[in-house]
mmCIF file with all atom_site columns, C-alpha atoms in Angstrom:
data_model
loop_
_atom_site.group_PDB
_atom_site.id
_atom_site.type_symbol
_atom_site.label_atom_id
_atom_site.label_alt_id
_atom_site.label_comp_id
_atom_site.label_asym_id
_atom_site.label_entity_id
_atom_site.label_seq_id
_atom_site.pdbx_PDB_ins_code
_atom_site.Cartn_x
_atom_site.Cartn_y
_atom_site.Cartn_z
_atom_site.occupancy
_atom_site.B_iso_or_equiv
_atom_site.pdbx_formal_charge
_atom_site.auth_seq_id
_atom_site.auth_comp_id
_atom_site.auth_asym_id
_atom_site.auth_atom_id
_atom_site.pdbx_PDB_model_num
ATOM 1   C CA . PRO A 1 1   ? 24.471  121.271 31.988 1.00 0.00 ? 1   PRO A CA 1
ATOM 2   C CA . PHE A 1 2   ? 25.701  120.930 28.445 1.00 0.00 ? 2   PHE A CA 1
ATOM 3   C CA . GLU A 1 3   ? 25.196  122.897 25.243 1.00 0.00 ? 3   GLU A CA 1
ATOM 4   C CA . PHE A 1 4   ? 25.710  121.329 21.840 1.00 0.00 ? 4   PHE A CA 1
ATOM 5   C CA . PRO A 1 5   ? 27.970  123.765 19.928 1.00 0.00 ? 5   PRO A CA 1
ATOM 6   C CA . ASP A 1 6   ? 26.729  122.456 16.570 1.00 0.00 ? 6   ASP A CA 1
ATOM 7   C CA . LYS A 1 7   ? 23.022  122.496 17.649 1.00 0.00 ? 7   LYS A CA 1
ATOM 8   C CA . PRO A 1 8   ? 22.381  125.739 19.559 1.00 0.00 ? 8   PRO A CA 1
ATOM 9   C CA . GLU A 1 9   ? 18.614  125.354 18.950 1.00 0.00 ? 9   GLU A CA 1
ATOM 10  C CA . ARG A 1 10  ? 18.589  122.538 21.547 1.00 0.00 ? 10  ARG A CA 1
ATOM 11  C CA . GLY A 1 11  ? 19.551  125.033 24.227 1.00 0.00 ? 11  GLY A CA 1
ATOM 12  C CA . MET A 1 12  ? 20.923  123.878 27.546 1.00 0.00 ? 12  MET A CA 1
ATOM 13  C CA . THR A 1 13  ? 20.643  120.132 28.112 1.00 0.00 ? 13  THR A CA 1
ATOM 14  C CA . TYR A 1 14  ? 21.033  118.104 31.300 1.00 0.00 ? 14  TYR A CA 1
ATOM 15  C CA . TRP A 1 15  ? 22.392  114.602 31.656 1.00 0.00 ? 15  TRP A CA 1
ATOM 16  C CA . ALA A 1 16  ? 22.559  111.980 34.397 1.00 0.00 ? 16  ALA A CA 1
ATOM 17  C CA . TRP A 1 17  ? 25.454  109.575 34.121 1.00 0.00 ? 17  TRP A CA 1
ATOM 18  C CA . SER A 1 18  ? 26.858  106.580 35.920 1.00 0.00 ? 18  SER A CA 1
ATOM 19  C CA . LEU A 1 19  ? 30.084  104.605 35.659 1.00 0.00 ? 19  LEU A CA 1
ATOM 20  C CA . VAL A 1 20  ? 29.886  100.998 36.872 1.00 0.00 ? 20  VAL A CA 1
ATOM 21  C CA . PRO A 1 21  ? 32.875  98.632  36.957 1.00 0.00 ? 21  PRO A CA 1
ATOM 22  C CA . VAL A 1 22  ? 32.595  95.210  35.316 1.00 0.00 ? 22  VAL A CA 1
ATOM 23  C CA . LYS A 1 23  ? 34.311  92.613  37.513 1.00 0.00 ? 23  LYS A CA 1
ATOM 24  C CA . THR A 1 24  ? 35.367  89.003  37.240 1.00 0.00 ? 24  THR A CA 1
ATOM 25  C CA . ASP A 1 25  ? 34.421  86.385  39.819 1.00 0.00 ? 25  ASP A CA 1
ATOM 26  C CA . THR A 1 26  ? 37.616  87.236  41.666 1.00 0.00 ? 26  THR A CA 1
ATOM 27  C CA . GLY A 1 27  ? 36.787  90.937  41.767 1.00 0.00 ? 27  GLY A CA 1
ATOM 28  C CA . GLN A 1 28  ? 39.227  92.098  39.117 1.00 0.00 ? 28  GLN A CA 1
ATOM 29  C CA . VAL A 1 29  ? 37.951  95.062  37.108 1.00 0.00 ? 29  VAL A CA 1
ATOM 30  C CA . THR A 1 30  ? 37.869  94.199  33.419 1.00 0.00 ? 30  THR A CA 1
ATOM 31  C CA . GLY A 1 31  ? 35.976  97.173  32.109 1.00 0.00 ? 31  GLY A CA 1
ATOM 32  C CA . LEU A 1 32  ? 33.571  99.984  32.786 1.00 0.00 ? 32  LEU A CA 1
ATOM 33  C CA . VAL A 1 33  ? 29.960  100.532 31.729 1.00 0.00 ? 33  VAL A CA 1
ATOM 34  C CA . PHE A 1 34  ? 29.186  104.168 31.106 1.00 0.00 ? 34  PHE A CA 1
ATOM 35  C CA . THR A 1 35  ? 25.500  105.145 31.066 1.00 0.00 ? 35  THR A CA 1
ATOM 36  C CA . LEU A 1 36  ? 24.261  108.534 29.963 1.00 0.00 ? 36  LEU A CA 1
ATOM 37  C CA . VAL A 1 37  ? 20.589  109.559 30.227 1.00 0.00 ? 37  VAL A CA 1
ATOM 38  C CA . ASP A 1 38  ? 19.114  112.819 28.934 1.00 0.00 ? 38  ASP A CA 1
ATOM 39  C CA . VAL A 1 39  ? 17.137  114.333 31.859 1.00 0.00 ? 39  VAL A CA 1
ATOM 40  C CA . THR A 1 40  ? 16.591  117.715 30.205 1.00 0.00 ? 40  THR A CA 1
ATOM 41  C CA . GLY A 1 41  ? 12.787  117.329 30.135 1.00 0.00 ? 41  GLY A CA 1
ATOM 42  C CA . ARG A 1 42  ? 12.610  116.549 33.845 1.00 0.00 ? 42  ARG A CA 1
ATOM 43  C CA . ILE A 1 43  ? 14.915  119.427 34.807 1.00 0.00 ? 43  ILE A CA 1
ATOM 44  C CA . ARG A 1 44  ? 12.963  121.885 32.647 1.00 0.00 ? 44  ARG A CA 1
ATOM 45  C CA . ALA A 1 45  ? 9.675   120.654 34.164 1.00 0.00 ? 45  ALA A CA 1
ATOM 46  C CA . GLU A 1 46  ? 11.077  121.110 37.691 1.00 0.00 ? 46  GLU A CA 1
ATOM 47  C CA . LYS A 1 47  ? 12.198  124.653 36.842 1.00 0.00 ? 47  LYS A CA 1
ATOM 48  C CA . ALA A 1 48  ? 8.783   125.479 35.317 1.00 0.00 ? 48  ALA A CA 1
ATOM 49  C CA . LEU A 1 49  ? 7.027   124.093 38.403 1.00 0.00 ? 49  LEU A CA 1
ATOM 50  C CA . GLY A 1 50  ? 9.253   126.196 40.666 1.00 0.00 ? 50  GLY A CA 1
ATOM 51  C CA . GLU A 1 51  ? 8.526   129.332 38.626 1.00 0.00 ? 51  GLU A CA 1
ATOM 52  C CA . SER A 1 52  ? 4.804   128.563 38.706 1.00 0.00 ? 52  SER A CA 1
ATOM 53  C CA . ARG A 1 53  ? 4.860   128.113 42.501 1.00 0.00 ? 53  ARG A CA 1
ATOM 54  C CA . GLU A 1 54  ? 6.783   131.357 42.889 1.00 0.00 ? 54  GLU A CA 1
ATOM 55  C CA . LYS A 1 55  ? 4.247   133.205 40.725 1.00 0.00 ? 55  LYS A CA 1
ATOM 56  C CA . PHE A 1 56  ? 1.311   131.725 42.662 1.00 0.00 ? 56  PHE A CA 1
ATOM 57  C CA . HIS A 1 57  ? 2.817   132.682 46.036 1.00 0.00 ? 57  HIS A CA 1
ATOM 58  C CA . SER A 1 58  ? 3.567   136.189 44.794 1.00 0.00 ? 58  SER A CA 1
ATOM 59  C CA . ILE A 1 59  ? -0.031  136.665 43.591 1.00 0.00 ? 59  ILE A CA 1
ATOM 60  C CA . TYR A 1 60  ? -1.415  135.096 46.787 1.00 0.00 ? 60  TYR A CA 1
ATOM 61  C CA . ASP A 1 61  ? 0.755   137.189 49.099 1.00 0.00 ? 61  ASP A CA 1
ATOM 62  C CA . GLN A 1 62  ? 0.267   140.475 47.222 1.00 0.00 ? 62  GLN A CA 1
ATOM 63  C CA . SER A 1 63  ? -3.457  140.180 46.492 1.00 0.00 ? 63  SER A CA 1
ATOM 64  C CA . PRO A 1 64  ? -5.467  143.121 47.843 1.00 0.00 ? 64  PRO A CA 1
ATOM 65  C CA . ILE A 1 65  ? -8.308  140.657 48.482 1.00 0.00 ? 65  ILE A CA 1
ATOM 66  C CA . GLY A 1 66  ? -8.157  138.579 51.636 1.00 0.00 ? 66  GLY A CA 1
ATOM 67  C CA . ILE A 1 67  ? -7.729  134.877 50.866 1.00 0.00 ? 67  ILE A CA 1
ATOM 68  C CA . GLU A 1 68  ? -8.283  131.996 53.273 1.00 0.00 ? 68  GLU A CA 1
ATOM 69  C CA . LEU A 1 69  ? -7.644  128.317 52.493 1.00 0.00 ? 69  LEU A CA 1
ATOM 70  C CA . TYR A 1 70  ? -9.534  125.657 54.456 1.00 0.00 ? 70  TYR A CA 1
ATOM 71  C CA . ASP A 1 71  ? -9.163  121.862 54.352 1.00 0.00 ? 71  ASP A CA 1
ATOM 72  C CA . SER A 1 72  ? -12.055 119.468 53.656 1.00 0.00 ? 72  SER A CA 1
ATOM 73  C CA . SER A 1 73  ? -13.235 119.521 57.275 1.00 0.00 ? 73  SER A CA 1
ATOM 74  C CA . GLY A 1 74  ? -13.322 123.329 57.274 1.00 0.00 ? 74  GLY A CA 1
ATOM 75  C CA . ARG A 1 75  ? -10.142 123.963 59.298 1.00 0.00 ? 75  ARG A CA 1
ATOM 76  C CA . LEU A 1 76  ? -8.160  127.061 58.325 1.00 0.00 ? 76  LEU A CA 1
ATOM 77  C CA . MET A 1 77  ? -4.828  126.077 56.784 1.00 0.00 ? 77  MET A CA 1
ATOM 78  C CA . ASP A 1 78  ? -3.542  129.439 55.565 1.00 0.00 ? 78  ASP A CA 1
ATOM 79  C CA . LEU A 1 79  ? -4.443  133.058 54.926 1.00 0.00 ? 79  LEU A CA 1
ATOM 80  C CA . ASN A 1 80  ? -2.719  135.880 53.083 1.00 0.00 ? 80  ASN A CA 1
ATOM 81  C CA . THR A 1 81  ? -1.467  139.268 54.282 1.00 0.00 ? 81  THR A CA 1
ATOM 82  C CA . ALA A 1 82  ? -4.585  141.142 53.133 1.00 0.00 ? 82  ALA A CA 1
ATOM 83  C CA . CYS A 1 83  ? -6.724  138.808 55.231 1.00 0.00 ? 83  CYS A CA 1
ATOM 84  C CA . LEU A 1 84  ? -4.520  139.380 58.284 1.00 0.00 ? 84  LEU A CA 1
ATOM 85  C CA . HIS A 1 85  ? -5.024  143.119 57.832 1.00 0.00 ? 85  HIS A CA 1
ATOM 86  C CA . ILE A 1 86  ? -8.813  142.882 57.338 1.00 0.00 ? 86  ILE A CA 1
ATOM 87  C CA . PHE A 1 87  ? -9.249  140.961 60.594 1.00 0.00 ? 87  PHE A CA 1
ATOM 88  C CA . GLY A 1 88  ? -6.587  142.807 62.607 1.00 0.00 ? 88  GLY A CA 1
ATOM 89  C CA . ILE A 1 89  ? -4.433  139.711 63.092 1.00 0.00 ? 89  ILE A CA 1
ATOM 90  C CA . THR A 1 90  ? -0.665  139.957 63.429 1.00 0.00 ? 90  THR A CA 1
ATOM 91  C CA . ARG A 1 91  ? 0.301   136.322 62.726 1.00 0.00 ? 91  ARG A CA 1
ATOM 92  C CA . ALA A 1 92  ? -1.389  133.538 60.784 1.00 0.00 ? 92  ALA A CA 1
ATOM 93  C CA . ASP A 1 93  ? -0.698  130.985 63.525 1.00 0.00 ? 93  ASP A CA 1
ATOM 94  C CA . GLN A 1 94  ? -3.108  132.943 65.785 1.00 0.00 ? 94  GLN A CA 1
ATOM 95  C CA . VAL A 1 95  ? -6.035  131.656 63.707 1.00 0.00 ? 95  VAL A CA 1
ATOM 96  C CA . ARG A 1 96  ? -4.685  128.566 61.917 1.00 0.00 ? 96  ARG A CA 1
ATOM 97  C CA . GLY A 1 97  ? -7.081  125.715 62.717 1.00 0.00 ? 97  GLY A CA 1
ATOM 98  C CA . PHE A 1 98  ? -10.109 128.054 63.020 1.00 0.00 ? 98  PHE A CA 1
ATOM 99  C CA . ARG A 1 99  ? -13.213 126.112 61.961 1.00 0.00 ? 99  ARG A CA 1
ATOM 100 C CA . LEU A 1 100 ? -15.164 127.626 59.071 1.00 0.00 ? 100 LEU A CA 1
ATOM 101 C CA . PHE A 1 101 ? -18.373 125.878 60.132 1.00 0.00 ? 101 PHE A CA 1
ATOM 102 C CA . ASP A 1 102 ? -18.101 127.297 63.677 1.00 0.00 ? 102 ASP A CA 1
ATOM 103 C CA . ASP A 1 103 ? -17.915 130.878 62.344 1.00 0.00 ? 103 ASP A CA 1
ATOM 104 C CA . PRO A 1 104 ? -20.822 132.804 63.910 1.00 0.00 ? 104 PRO A CA 1
ATOM 105 C CA . ASN A 1 105 ? -20.838 135.180 60.907 1.00 0.00 ? 105 ASN A CA 1
ATOM 106 C CA . LEU A 1 106 ? -21.645 132.370 58.474 1.00 0.00 ? 106 LEU A CA 1
ATOM 107 C CA . PRO A 1 107 ? -25.418 131.750 58.270 1.00 0.00 ? 107 PRO A CA 1
ATOM 108 C CA . GLU A 1 108 ? -26.630 128.167 58.747 1.00 0.00 ? 108 GLU A CA 1
ATOM 109 C CA . GLU A 1 109 ? -28.058 128.056 55.212 1.00 0.00 ? 109 GLU A CA 1
ATOM 110 C CA . ALA A 1 110 ? -24.649 129.063 53.834 1.00 0.00 ? 110 ALA A CA 1
ATOM 111 C CA . LYS A 1 111 ? -23.019 126.236 55.811 1.00 0.00 ? 111 LYS A CA 1
ATOM 112 C CA . ARG A 1 112 ? -25.477 123.707 54.352 1.00 0.00 ? 112 ARG A CA 1
ATOM 113 C CA . ARG A 1 113 ? -24.841 124.985 50.811 1.00 0.00 ? 113 ARG A CA 1
ATOM 114 C CA . LEU A 1 114 ? -21.075 124.726 51.266 1.00 0.00 ? 114 LEU A CA 1
ATOM 115 C CA . GLN A 1 115 ? -21.266 121.189 52.608 1.00 0.00 ? 115 GLN A CA 1
ATOM 116 C CA . ALA A 1 116 ? -23.357 120.313 49.546 1.00 0.00 ? 116 ALA A CA 1
ATOM 117 C CA . GLY A 1 117 ? -20.550 121.613 47.319 1.00 0.00 ? 117 GLY A CA 1
ATOM 118 C CA . LYS A 1 118 ? -22.179 124.925 46.365 1.00 0.00 ? 118 LYS A CA 1
ATOM 119 C CA . ALA A 1 119 ? -20.549 128.365 46.416 1.00 0.00 ? 119 ALA A CA 1
ATOM 120 C CA . VAL A 1 120 ? -21.768 131.004 48.864 1.00 0.00 ? 120 VAL A CA 1
ATOM 121 C CA . GLU A 1 121 ? -21.580 134.784 48.494 1.00 0.00 ? 121 GLU A CA 1
ATOM 122 C CA . HIS A 1 122 ? -22.790 137.267 51.071 1.00 0.00 ? 122 HIS A CA 1
ATOM 123 C CA . GLU A 1 123 ? -22.237 140.697 52.591 1.00 0.00 ? 123 GLU A CA 1
ATOM 124 C CA . PHE A 1 124 ? -22.439 141.240 56.321 1.00 0.00 ? 124 PHE A CA 1
ATOM 125 C CA . VAL A 1 125 ? -21.431 143.466 59.197 1.00 0.00 ? 125 VAL A CA 1
ATOM 126 C CA . PHE A 1 126 ? -18.478 142.000 61.073 1.00 0.00 ? 126 PHE A CA 1
ATOM 127 C CA . ASP A 1 127 ? -18.359 142.827 64.794 1.00 0.00 ? 127 ASP A CA 1
ATOM 128 C CA . PHE A 1 128 ? -14.870 142.823 66.339 1.00 0.00 ? 128 PHE A CA 1
ATOM 129 C CA . GLU A 1 129 ? -16.296 143.134 69.867 1.00 0.00 ? 129 GLU A CA 1
ATOM 130 C CA . ARG A 1 130 ? -18.187 139.877 69.302 1.00 0.00 ? 130 ARG A CA 1
ATOM 131 C CA . VAL A 1 131 ? -14.895 138.243 68.269 1.00 0.00 ? 131 VAL A CA 1
ATOM 132 C CA . ARG A 1 132 ? -13.399 139.313 71.611 1.00 0.00 ? 132 ARG A CA 1
ATOM 133 C CA . GLN A 1 133 ? -16.461 138.243 73.644 1.00 0.00 ? 133 GLN A CA 1
ATOM 134 C CA . MET A 1 134 ? -16.470 134.797 72.042 1.00 0.00 ? 134 MET A CA 1
ATOM 135 C CA . GLY A 1 135 ? -12.685 134.443 72.390 1.00 0.00 ? 135 GLY A CA 1
ATOM 136 C CA . LEU A 1 136 ? -12.323 133.528 68.710 1.00 0.00 ? 136 LEU A CA 1
ATOM 137 C CA . TYR A 1 137 ? -8.909  135.187 68.265 1.00 0.00 ? 137 TYR A CA 1
ATOM 138 C CA . GLU A 1 138 ? -6.935  138.285 69.218 1.00 0.00 ? 138 GLU A CA 1
ATOM 139 C CA . THR A 1 139 ? -7.590  141.277 66.978 1.00 0.00 ? 139 THR A CA 1
ATOM 140 C CA . ALA A 1 140 ? -6.159  144.784 66.860 1.00 0.00 ? 140 ALA A CA 1
ATOM 141 C CA . ARG A 1 141 ? -9.374  146.091 65.275 1.00 0.00 ? 141 ARG A CA 1
ATOM 142 C CA . THR A 1 142 ? -12.392 147.481 67.089 1.00 0.00 ? 142 THR A CA 1
ATOM 143 C CA . GLY A 1 143 ? -15.944 148.317 66.159 1.00 0.00 ? 143 GLY A CA 1
ATOM 144 C CA . HIS A 1 144 ? -17.531 147.023 62.977 1.00 0.00 ? 144 HIS A CA 1
ATOM 145 C CA . CYS A 1 145 ? -16.723 146.675 59.313 1.00 0.00 ? 145 CYS A CA 1
ATOM 146 C CA . CYS A 1 146 ? -18.732 145.602 56.280 1.00 0.00 ? 146 CYS A CA 1
ATOM 147 C CA . LEU A 1 147 ? -17.415 142.545 54.471 1.00 0.00 ? 147 LEU A CA 1
ATOM 148 C CA . HIS A 1 148 ? -18.120 140.909 51.138 1.00 0.00 ? 148 HIS A CA 1
ATOM 149 C CA . CYS A 1 149 ? -17.338 137.208 51.224 1.00 0.00 ? 149 CYS A CA 1
ATOM 150 C CA . LEU A 1 150 ? -17.229 134.571 48.485 1.00 0.00 ? 150 LEU A CA 1
ATOM 151 C CA . ILE A 1 151 ? -16.645 130.979 49.599 1.00 0.00 ? 151 ILE A CA 1
ATOM 152 C CA . THR A 1 152 ? -16.028 128.364 46.943 1.00 0.00 ? 152 THR A CA 1
ATOM 153 C CA . PRO A 1 153 ? -15.613 124.666 47.674 1.00 0.00 ? 153 PRO A CA 1
ATOM 154 C CA . TRP A 1 154 ? -13.143 122.849 45.462 1.00 0.00 ? 154 TRP A CA 1
ATOM 155 C CA . MET A 1 155 ? -14.196 119.319 44.731 1.00 0.00 ? 155 MET A CA 1
ATOM 156 C CA . SER A 1 156 ? -12.153 116.171 45.388 1.00 0.00 ? 156 SER A CA 1
ATOM 157 C CA . GLY A 1 157 ? -12.053 113.245 42.996 1.00 0.00 ? 157 GLY A CA 1
ATOM 158 C CA . GLN A 1 158 ? -14.799 111.566 45.065 1.00 0.00 ? 158 GLN A CA 1
ATOM 159 C CA . GLY A 1 159 ? -17.258 114.417 44.439 1.00 0.00 ? 159 GLY A CA 1
ATOM 160 C CA . ALA A 1 160 ? -17.077 115.807 47.984 1.00 0.00 ? 160 ALA A CA 1
ATOM 161 C CA . PRO A 1 161 ? -15.544 119.159 48.919 1.00 0.00 ? 161 PRO A CA 1
ATOM 162 C CA . GLY A 1 162 ? -11.745 118.776 49.088 1.00 0.00 ? 162 GLY A CA 1
ATOM 163 C CA . GLY A 1 163 ? -11.445 122.159 50.789 1.00 0.00 ? 163 GLY A CA 1
ATOM 164 C CA . TYR A 1 164 ? -12.726 125.713 50.688 1.00 0.00 ? 164 TYR A CA 1
ATOM 165 C CA . LEU A 1 165 ? -11.367 128.903 49.142 1.00 0.00 ? 165 LEU A CA 1
ATOM 166 C CA . VAL A 1 166 ? -12.566 132.122 50.791 1.00 0.00 ? 166 VAL A CA 1
ATOM 167 C CA . HIS A 1 167 ? -12.240 135.616 49.281 1.00 0.00 ? 167 HIS A CA 1
ATOM 168 C CA . VAL A 1 168 ? -12.896 138.480 51.702 1.00 0.00 ? 168 VAL A CA 1
ATOM 169 C CA . GLN A 1 169 ? -13.085 142.194 50.946 1.00 0.00 ? 169 GLN A CA 1
ATOM 170 C CA . ASP A 1 170 ? -13.592 145.032 53.411 1.00 0.00 ? 170 ASP A CA 1
ATOM 171 C CA . ILE A 1 171 ? -16.318 147.110 51.717 1.00 0.00 ? 171 ILE A CA 1
ATOM 172 C CA . THR A 1 172 ? -16.897 149.503 54.617 1.00 0.00 ? 172 THR A CA 1
ATOM 173 C CA . GLU A 1 173 ? -15.796 152.597 52.688 1.00 0.00 ? 173 GLU A CA 1
ATOM 174 C CA . ARG A 1 174 ? -17.953 151.656 49.710 1.00 0.00 ? 174 ARG A CA 1
ATOM 175 C CA . LYS A 1 175 ? -20.987 151.173 51.966 1.00 0.00 ? 175 LYS A CA 1
ATOM 176 C CA . ARG A 1 176 ? -20.381 154.554 53.629 1.00 0.00 ? 176 ARG A CA 1
ATOM 177 C CA . ALA A 1 177 ? -20.088 156.242 50.232 1.00 0.00 ? 177 ALA A CA 1
ATOM 178 C CA . GLU A 1 178 ? -23.370 154.619 49.132 1.00 0.00 ? 178 GLU A CA 1
ATOM 179 C CA . GLU A 1 179 ? -25.101 155.806 52.317 1.00 0.00 ? 179 GLU A CA 1
ATOM 180 C CA . ASN A 1 180 ? -23.759 159.357 51.843 1.00 0.00 ? 180 ASN A CA 1
ATOM 181 C CA . ARG A 1 181 ? -24.911 159.369 48.221 1.00 0.00 ? 181 ARG A CA 1
ATOM 182 C CA . LEU A 1 182 ? -28.407 158.290 49.249 1.00 0.00 ? 182 LEU A CA 1
ATOM 183 C CA . LYS A 1 183 ? -28.544 161.005 51.952 1.00 0.00 ? 183 LYS A CA 1
ATOM 184 C CA . LEU A 1 184 ? -27.483 163.638 49.413 1.00 0.00 ? 184 LEU A CA 1
ATOM 185 C CA . GLU A 1 185 ? -30.107 162.421 46.922 1.00 0.00 ? 185 GLU A CA 1
ATOM 186 C CA . GLU A 1 186 ? -32.788 162.686 49.623 1.00 0.00 ? 186 GLU A CA 1
ATOM 187 C CA . GLN A 1 187 ? -31.759 166.285 50.317 1.00 0.00 ? 187 GLN A CA 1
ATOM 188 C CA . VAL A 1 188 ? -32.140 167.289 46.676 1.00 0.00 ? 188 VAL A CA 1
#
């Protein structure tokens, strides 16, 4: 790193340098070639990329919405902490590789839409006992919960889905509140 004292507006600059000897046929050094290249733009771009990755991972990890990332064949690559909590999973490696298109909670029509590159949004009751019976994965949760799910394919350069982004929210409390409100309205 180097700062120009007479040009503080340039800020910190970065330079790559090399020193190569110039030799005669007999190997005697007769001089040196000094090369200096300004690599400030590259270094700043690398720092900006690192900051951007850090921000993305922070948002991803701290999101209150469950997020799942699937590859183009529908295999689970990663999921965030909120998603682990929603499904009662202790470690991501317990479900990594899970196949989106084998999910019994995803209707067949939704699967067809996704494979055609269309987004799918639905609400459903998720049964943790069914997860156990089918041996899908180990879960600490029991009973049922209500989920809202948005699945968005992201498209590759060839026009086919390059992978799938899943947002999952546990809306059980909201559904219960709606049911209680309706019961109270009926009583009035």
